[in-house]
Every structure is written in structure tokens, then in C-alpha cells.
Amino acid sequence: MASDTQSKLQLVHAHIRAFPDFPKKGILFRDICPILKDPAALKAVIDLFEEHVRKNYCHVDLIVGLDARGFLFGPLLAQRLGVGFVLVRKKGKLPGATVSVAYDLEYGKAEAEIQEDAVIPGQKVLLIDDLLATGGTLFAAYELMKKQQAEVLGSLVVVELKELNGIDKLRPLSVFSLVQY
């Protein structure tokens, strides 16, 4: 099983491209689009996430995906686990009554929101996104879940950029990443 996990991790890693100086000079952008284009690589991501969740959490009610790339992996994982999926969107993108939190970006501020009835107090949730950089977006989602009185079990990301120390902002929330740079 360990060699199967290793081969899946190698497949995922091989499908992440690096683009220097994007979106601005000095940034090395990690692109997960090749994972989405390759069915085996995408399956490997979901397999690895599913294996981690089943091994570490006895009960999960919802997968909470972050706008927009958490929407790519979250529903697939939720379906595998037989649980629901909830969207965390940028402000103004969801109909009906919403709950929001403001958070800081490298270059300004933003707001994230969910529909008011998306999460019931006490539900056990896992957050999912493609990448952990500075931790701002995942922290905002964590704050939204706390506002809704959900129990946040942890978070899952495909890529973690360790040098940006985003994990420090998320403590004590656990972060599981498939690939670290």
C-alpha cells in the first residue's frame, strides 16, 4: 500500500507545472491544470484525499470547497465519502441570505461567504482547496465555519507552499497537503 501511495504522489507531483513570474515578477506559480486534464492524476488526488480522510476521521458531514479550485476537488471527494458539499464563494456570488467574513490578501482585502443555511451548527466539516500559500483564504473559510458553529476537523490541499508559512496562520487547524514546495 505504501508503494501505491508513493506512486500516486509521484503522479500528482509530475502533473504540477511551475510558471516563473506569474501573475507578477518574483512569483513562481504552481499550476494544477495538468492534473485536471489527466484522468489518472485526478483520480490519484481524490484517492489520496479519500485515504487520508478515512484513516483520520471517523465521521465527516460535509466537504467545504473554497472558490474556485476547491470546487474542482471537493465534490469528487464528497461523492466518494457519501457526504454533502458546500461552497465558500467570493462576496456577492451566492443567492439568498449569506454569512460573510473579510480577510486580507497580499494586495488588498476580500470577503468570503456561504449561504446562511449551508452548514448546521455541530456539523463536522473538512475544508478543501488546491493550494495553501499565505493561508488567508483557508483562514477565512475556517472563520466562516466557526461563525456557523461547525466543527472544523481539518483542511486538505493539493499543494502547500511551505516558504510562505500559511500553516502558521491556520493553527490549530490541521492541514494535509499532497505536495510541498
Short mmCIF file of C-alpha atoms in Angstrom, two decimals:
data_model
loop_
_atom_site.label_atom_id
_atom_site.label_comp_id
_atom_site.label_asym_id
_atom_site.label_seq_id
_atom_site.Cartn_x
_atom_site.Cartn_y
_atom_site.Cartn_z
CA MET A 1 0.00 0.00 0.00
CA ALA A 2 2.86 2.41 0.79
CA SER A 3 4.30 1.95 -2.70
CA ASP A 4 0.83 2.56 -4.21
CA THR A 5 0.57 5.80 -2.21
CA GLN A 6 4.07 6.80 -3.31
CA SER A 7 3.32 6.13 -6.97
CA LYS A 8 0.13 8.23 -6.72
CA LEU A 9 2.04 11.07 -5.06
CA GLN A 10 4.69 10.90 -7.79
CA LEU A 11 1.98 11.04 -10.46
CA VAL A 12 0.40 14.11 -8.83
CA HIS A 13 3.78 15.82 -8.45
CA ALA A 14 4.63 15.13 -12.10
CA HIS A 15 1.42 16.93 -13.16
CA ILE A 16 2.14 20.22 -11.39
CA ARG A 17 3.78 22.83 -13.61
CA ALA A 18 5.81 25.83 -12.50
CA PHE A 19 5.42 29.22 -14.18
CA PRO A 20 8.03 31.80 -13.13
CA ASP A 21 6.98 35.45 -12.79
CA PHE A 22 3.23 34.78 -12.85
CA PRO A 23 1.00 36.60 -12.02
CA LYS A 24 3.79 39.09 -11.29
CA LYS A 25 7.57 39.18 -11.25
CA GLY A 26 9.13 37.17 -8.44
CA ILE A 27 6.22 34.71 -8.06
CA LEU A 28 6.67 31.05 -9.00
CA PHE A 29 3.14 29.92 -9.83
CA ARG A 30 2.28 26.23 -9.26
CA ASP A 31 -0.29 25.16 -11.86
CA ILE A 32 -2.58 22.20 -11.13
CA CYS A 33 -4.38 22.32 -14.52
CA PRO A 34 -2.44 19.32 -15.90
CA ILE A 35 -3.88 17.23 -13.04
CA LEU A 36 -7.38 18.04 -14.23
CA LYS A 37 -6.52 17.13 -17.81
CA ASP A 38 -5.21 13.68 -16.88
CA PRO A 39 -7.86 11.25 -15.51
CA ALA A 40 -5.24 9.11 -13.75
CA ALA A 41 -3.67 12.11 -11.99
CA LEU A 42 -7.08 13.46 -10.92
CA LYS A 43 -8.08 10.03 -9.64
CA ALA A 44 -4.80 9.84 -7.72
CA VAL A 45 -5.56 13.16 -5.96
CA ILE A 46 -9.02 12.03 -4.93
CA ASP A 47 -7.76 8.57 -3.92
CA LEU A 48 -5.09 10.13 -1.68
CA PHE A 49 -7.55 12.56 -0.10
CA GLU A 50 -10.09 9.79 0.46
CA GLU A 51 -7.45 7.52 2.01
CA HIS A 52 -6.37 10.32 4.38
CA VAL A 53 -9.93 11.17 5.43
CA ARG A 54 -10.99 7.57 6.01
CA LYS A 55 -7.84 6.89 8.04
CA ASN A 56 -8.02 10.05 10.19
CA TYR A 57 -11.69 10.98 10.65
CA CYS A 58 -14.38 8.60 11.86
CA HIS A 59 -17.23 10.93 10.86
CA VAL A 60 -17.47 13.79 8.34
CA ASP A 61 -20.74 15.53 7.44
CA LEU A 62 -19.61 17.98 4.77
CA ILE A 63 -16.74 18.87 2.49
CA VAL A 64 -16.41 22.66 2.21
CA GLY A 65 -14.75 23.82 -1.01
CA LEU A 66 -13.09 27.19 -1.48
CA ASP A 67 -13.70 29.38 -4.52
CA ALA A 68 -12.79 28.36 -7.11
CA ARG A 69 -10.39 25.45 -7.24
CA GLY A 70 -11.74 23.79 -4.13
CA PHE A 71 -14.84 23.30 -6.30
CA LEU A 72 -12.83 21.01 -8.58
CA PHE A 73 -11.72 18.51 -5.95
CA GLY A 74 -14.35 18.89 -3.23
CA PRO A 75 -17.43 17.45 -4.97
CA LEU A 76 -15.46 14.42 -6.17
CA LEU A 77 -14.24 13.70 -2.64
CA ALA A 78 -17.67 14.36 -1.12
CA GLN A 79 -19.25 11.90 -3.54
CA ARG A 80 -16.67 9.23 -2.67
CA LEU A 81 -17.31 9.75 1.04
CA GLY A 82 -21.09 9.86 0.64
CA VAL A 83 -21.36 13.33 2.21
CA GLY A 84 -22.56 16.76 1.12
CA PHE A 85 -20.55 19.57 -0.46
CA VAL A 86 -20.77 23.28 0.43
CA LEU A 87 -19.41 26.28 -1.50
CA VAL A 88 -17.39 29.13 0.01
CA ARG A 89 -17.58 31.91 -2.59
CA LYS A 90 -16.33 35.39 -3.14
CA LYS A 91 -18.74 38.05 -1.84
CA GLY A 92 -21.81 38.62 -4.00
CA LYS A 93 -21.81 35.29 -5.87
CA LEU A 94 -24.39 33.34 -3.87
CA PRO A 95 -28.17 33.85 -3.87
CA GLY A 96 -30.26 34.13 -0.72
CA ALA A 97 -29.18 35.00 2.79
CA THR A 98 -25.43 34.65 3.33
CA VAL A 99 -22.84 34.87 6.09
CA SER A 100 -19.51 36.52 5.27
CA VAL A 101 -16.07 37.30 6.67
CA ALA A 102 -13.48 39.80 5.46
CA TYR A 103 -9.86 38.79 5.06
CA ASP A 104 -6.56 40.23 3.87
CA LEU A 105 -4.88 39.48 0.57
CA GLU A 106 -1.30 40.31 -0.40
CA TYR A 107 -2.61 43.32 -2.30
CA GLY A 108 -5.84 44.28 -0.54
CA LYS A 109 -8.92 42.88 1.16
CA ALA A 110 -11.62 40.44 0.12
CA GLU A 111 -14.73 38.81 1.55
CA ALA A 112 -15.77 35.17 1.50
CA GLU A 113 -19.30 33.95 2.12
CA ILE A 114 -21.55 30.93 2.35
CA GLN A 115 -25.29 30.57 2.24
CA GLU A 116 -26.71 31.02 5.72
CA ASP A 117 -28.32 27.55 5.76
CA ALA A 118 -25.38 25.69 4.20
CA VAL A 119 -23.98 24.39 7.48
CA ILE A 120 -25.91 23.35 10.57
CA PRO A 121 -24.34 24.01 13.98
CA GLY A 122 -22.35 21.00 15.15
CA GLN A 123 -21.75 19.53 11.70
CA LYS A 124 -18.28 18.09 11.20
CA VAL A 125 -16.60 19.63 8.14
CA LEU A 126 -13.37 19.42 6.18
CA LEU A 127 -12.10 22.38 4.14
CA ILE A 128 -10.59 21.74 0.70
CA ASP A 129 -8.65 23.88 -1.78
CA ASP A 130 -5.98 23.43 -4.40
CA LEU A 131 -3.20 25.39 -2.71
CA LEU A 132 -2.07 26.76 0.64
CA ALA A 133 0.07 29.87 0.25
CA THR A 134 -0.27 32.61 2.90
CA GLY A 135 -3.33 30.95 4.45
CA GLY A 136 -5.70 33.91 4.10
CA THR A 137 -8.44 32.18 2.15
CA LEU A 138 -8.40 28.98 4.20
CA PHE A 139 -8.42 31.06 7.39
CA ALA A 140 -11.46 32.99 6.12
CA ALA A 141 -13.27 29.70 5.42
CA TYR A 142 -12.32 28.48 8.90
CA GLU A 143 -13.77 31.68 10.40
CA LEU A 144 -16.98 31.21 8.38
CA MET A 145 -17.36 27.70 9.72
CA LYS A 146 -16.80 28.91 13.29
CA LYS A 147 -19.49 31.57 12.75
CA GLN A 148 -21.84 28.77 11.71
CA GLN A 149 -20.79 26.75 14.79
CA ALA A 150 -19.49 23.89 12.67
CA GLU A 151 -16.74 21.61 13.92
CA VAL A 152 -13.82 22.04 11.53
CA LEU A 153 -11.90 18.76 11.53
CA GLY A 154 -9.09 19.91 9.25
CA SER A 155 -8.20 21.00 5.75
CA LEU A 156 -6.93 19.37 2.59
CA VAL A 157 -4.84 20.93 -0.20
CA VAL A 158 -3.07 19.55 -3.22
CA VAL A 159 -0.08 21.93 -2.93
CA GLU A 160 1.47 23.66 0.08
CA LEU A 161 3.98 26.47 -0.44
CA LYS A 162 5.92 25.98 2.79
CA GLU A 163 8.13 29.08 2.46
CA LEU A 164 5.04 31.33 2.78
CA ASN A 165 4.21 29.83 6.22
CA GLY A 166 0.45 29.77 5.61
CA ILE A 167 0.15 26.87 8.01
CA ASP A 168 1.12 29.20 10.89
CA LYS A 169 -1.98 31.34 10.27
CA LEU A 170 -4.20 28.25 10.45
CA ARG A 171 -3.06 26.79 13.78
CA PRO A 172 -4.51 24.78 15.46
CA LEU A 173 -6.32 23.62 12.28
CA SER A 174 -4.62 20.58 10.77
CA VAL A 175 -3.55 20.85 7.12
CA PHE A 176 -2.97 17.80 4.92
CA SER A 177 -1.07 18.56 1.72
CA LEU A 178 -0.14 16.12 -1.02
CA VAL A 179 2.82 18.06 -2.42
CA GLN A 180 5.02 20.60 -0.66
CA TYR A 181 7.39 23.14 -2.16
#
